[in-house]
């Protein structure tokens, strides 16, 4: 068997914000069948743009393999950061609502960089 190469393997993911949101739409349609997901996708893009402006983020680039949230790497004042934008409109799962508490817990260790 021949291992995959650049010409025979799967196509590379589209690591633009629009490409990442398009990939998320396929997951979202399974989570929320029958929903009009266009406004959800637009809201995620707009909130990412607003966060980037508010926090002075540069080099915002989606990280691959997301399933629910749009997760991007960026830099702020030369330091690497990660920004995560959850889609709104769904019932909040208890695990998602605890993320803020988890970040607050780990912040004193230096694992979480406040923006």
CSV table of C-alpha atoms in Angstrom, one decimal:
chain,number,residue,atom,x,y,z
A,1,UNK,CA,0.0,0.0,0.0
A,2,UNK,CA,1.3,3.4,-0.9
A,3,UNK,CA,1.2,6.0,1.8
A,4,UNK,CA,-0.8,9.2,1.1
A,5,UNK,CA,1.2,12.0,-0.5
A,6,UNK,CA,0.3,15.6,-1.3
A,7,UNK,CA,-1.2,14.4,-4.5
A,8,UNK,CA,-3.0,11.3,-3.2
A,9,UNK,CA,-4.0,12.2,0.3
A,10,UNK,CA,-7.1,14.1,1.5
A,11,UNK,CA,-7.3,17.8,0.6
A,12,UNK,CA,-5.8,20.1,3.2
A,13,UNK,CA,-8.3,21.9,5.4
A,14,UNK,CA,-9.3,25.5,4.6
A,15,UNK,CA,-7.7,27.3,7.5
A,16,UNK,CA,-9.3,30.6,6.8
A,17,UNK,CA,-12.0,31.8,9.2
A,18,UNK,CA,-14.6,31.2,6.4
A,19,UNK,CA,-13.2,27.7,5.8
A,20,UNK,CA,-13.3,26.9,9.5
A,21,UNK,CA,-16.9,28.2,9.9
A,22,UNK,CA,-17.9,26.2,6.8
A,23,UNK,CA,-16.5,23.0,8.4
A,24,UNK,CA,-18.3,23.8,11.7
A,25,UNK,CA,-21.6,24.2,9.8
A,26,UNK,CA,-21.4,20.5,8.9
A,27,UNK,CA,-21.1,19.6,12.6
A,28,UNK,CA,-23.7,22.2,13.7
A,29,UNK,CA,-26.3,20.8,11.3
A,30,UNK,CA,-26.1,17.5,13.1
A,31,UNK,CA,-26.3,19.1,16.5
A,32,UNK,CA,-29.2,21.4,15.6
A,33,UNK,CA,-31.1,19.9,12.7
A,34,UNK,CA,-33.6,22.2,11.0
A,35,UNK,CA,-32.0,25.4,12.3
A,36,UNK,CA,-31.2,28.2,10.0
A,37,UNK,CA,-27.4,28.2,10.7
A,38,UNK,CA,-26.5,31.1,8.5
A,39,UNK,CA,-27.2,33.7,11.2
A,40,UNK,CA,-25.3,31.6,13.8
A,41,UNK,CA,-22.3,31.4,11.5
A,42,UNK,CA,-22.5,35.2,10.9
A,43,UNK,CA,-22.7,35.9,14.6
A,44,UNK,CA,-19.6,33.7,15.3
A,45,UNK,CA,-17.6,35.6,12.6
A,46,UNK,CA,-18.8,39.0,13.9
A,47,UNK,CA,-17.9,38.2,17.6
A,48,UNK,CA,-14.5,36.9,16.5
A,49,UNK,CA,-13.9,40.2,14.7
A,50,UNK,CA,-15.1,42.2,17.7
A,51,UNK,CA,-12.8,40.3,20.1
A,52,UNK,CA,-9.8,40.8,17.8
A,53,UNK,CA,-10.4,44.5,17.7
A,54,UNK,CA,-11.2,44.9,21.4
A,55,UNK,CA,-8.2,42.9,22.5
A,56,UNK,CA,-5.8,44.1,19.8
A,57,UNK,CA,-5.2,40.6,18.4
A,58,UNK,CA,-3.0,40.0,15.4
A,59,UNK,CA,-2.5,37.0,13.2
A,60,UNK,CA,-5.9,35.5,14.0
A,61,UNK,CA,-5.9,32.0,12.4
A,62,UNK,CA,-8.3,29.1,13.0
A,63,UNK,CA,-7.0,26.0,14.6
A,64,UNK,CA,-8.1,22.8,12.8
A,65,UNK,CA,-10.5,20.1,13.8
A,66,UNK,CA,-13.1,22.1,15.7
A,67,UNK,CA,-16.5,20.6,16.3
A,68,UNK,CA,-18.6,23.3,18.0
A,69,UNK,CA,-16.6,26.4,18.7
A,70,UNK,CA,-14.4,28.4,16.4
A,71,UNK,CA,-11.0,28.3,18.0
A,72,UNK,CA,-8.2,30.5,16.7
A,73,UNK,CA,-4.6,31.2,17.6
A,74,UNK,CA,-3.4,34.8,17.6
A,75,UNK,CA,-0.9,37.1,19.2
A,76,UNK,CA,-1.5,40.0,21.6
A,77,UNK,CA,1.3,42.3,22.3
A,78,UNK,CA,3.7,39.7,20.8
A,79,UNK,CA,2.4,36.9,23.1
A,80,UNK,CA,0.6,33.8,21.7
A,81,UNK,CA,-3.1,33.5,22.7
A,82,UNK,CA,-6.1,31.4,21.8
A,83,UNK,CA,-9.6,32.8,21.4
A,84,UNK,CA,-12.7,30.5,21.4
A,85,UNK,CA,-16.0,31.7,20.1
A,86,UNK,CA,-19.0,29.5,21.0
A,87,UNK,CA,-22.1,29.6,18.8
A,88,UNK,CA,-25.1,31.2,20.5
A,89,UNK,CA,-28.7,30.0,20.4
A,90,UNK,CA,-28.4,26.5,21.7
A,91,UNK,CA,-29.1,25.5,25.2
A,92,UNK,CA,-25.9,25.8,27.2
A,93,UNK,CA,-24.5,22.4,28.2
A,94,UNK,CA,-23.3,22.4,31.8
A,95,UNK,CA,-19.8,21.6,30.6
A,96,UNK,CA,-19.7,24.7,28.5
A,97,UNK,CA,-21.0,26.9,31.3
A,98,UNK,CA,-18.2,25.8,33.5
A,99,UNK,CA,-15.4,26.9,31.1
A,100,UNK,CA,-15.2,30.3,32.7
A,101,UNK,CA,-14.7,28.8,36.1
A,102,UNK,CA,-12.1,26.4,34.8
A,103,UNK,CA,-10.1,29.3,33.2
A,104,UNK,CA,-10.4,31.3,36.5
A,105,UNK,CA,-9.0,28.3,38.4
A,106,UNK,CA,-6.0,27.8,36.1
A,107,UNK,CA,-5.2,31.6,35.6
A,108,UNK,CA,-2.9,31.9,38.7
A,109,UNK,CA,-0.7,29.1,37.3
A,110,UNK,CA,0.1,31.0,34.2
A,111,UNK,CA,-1.7,28.5,32.0
A,112,UNK,CA,-4.3,31.1,31.2
A,113,UNK,CA,-3.3,34.5,29.9
A,114,UNK,CA,-5.7,37.3,30.7
A,115,UNK,CA,-6.6,39.5,27.8
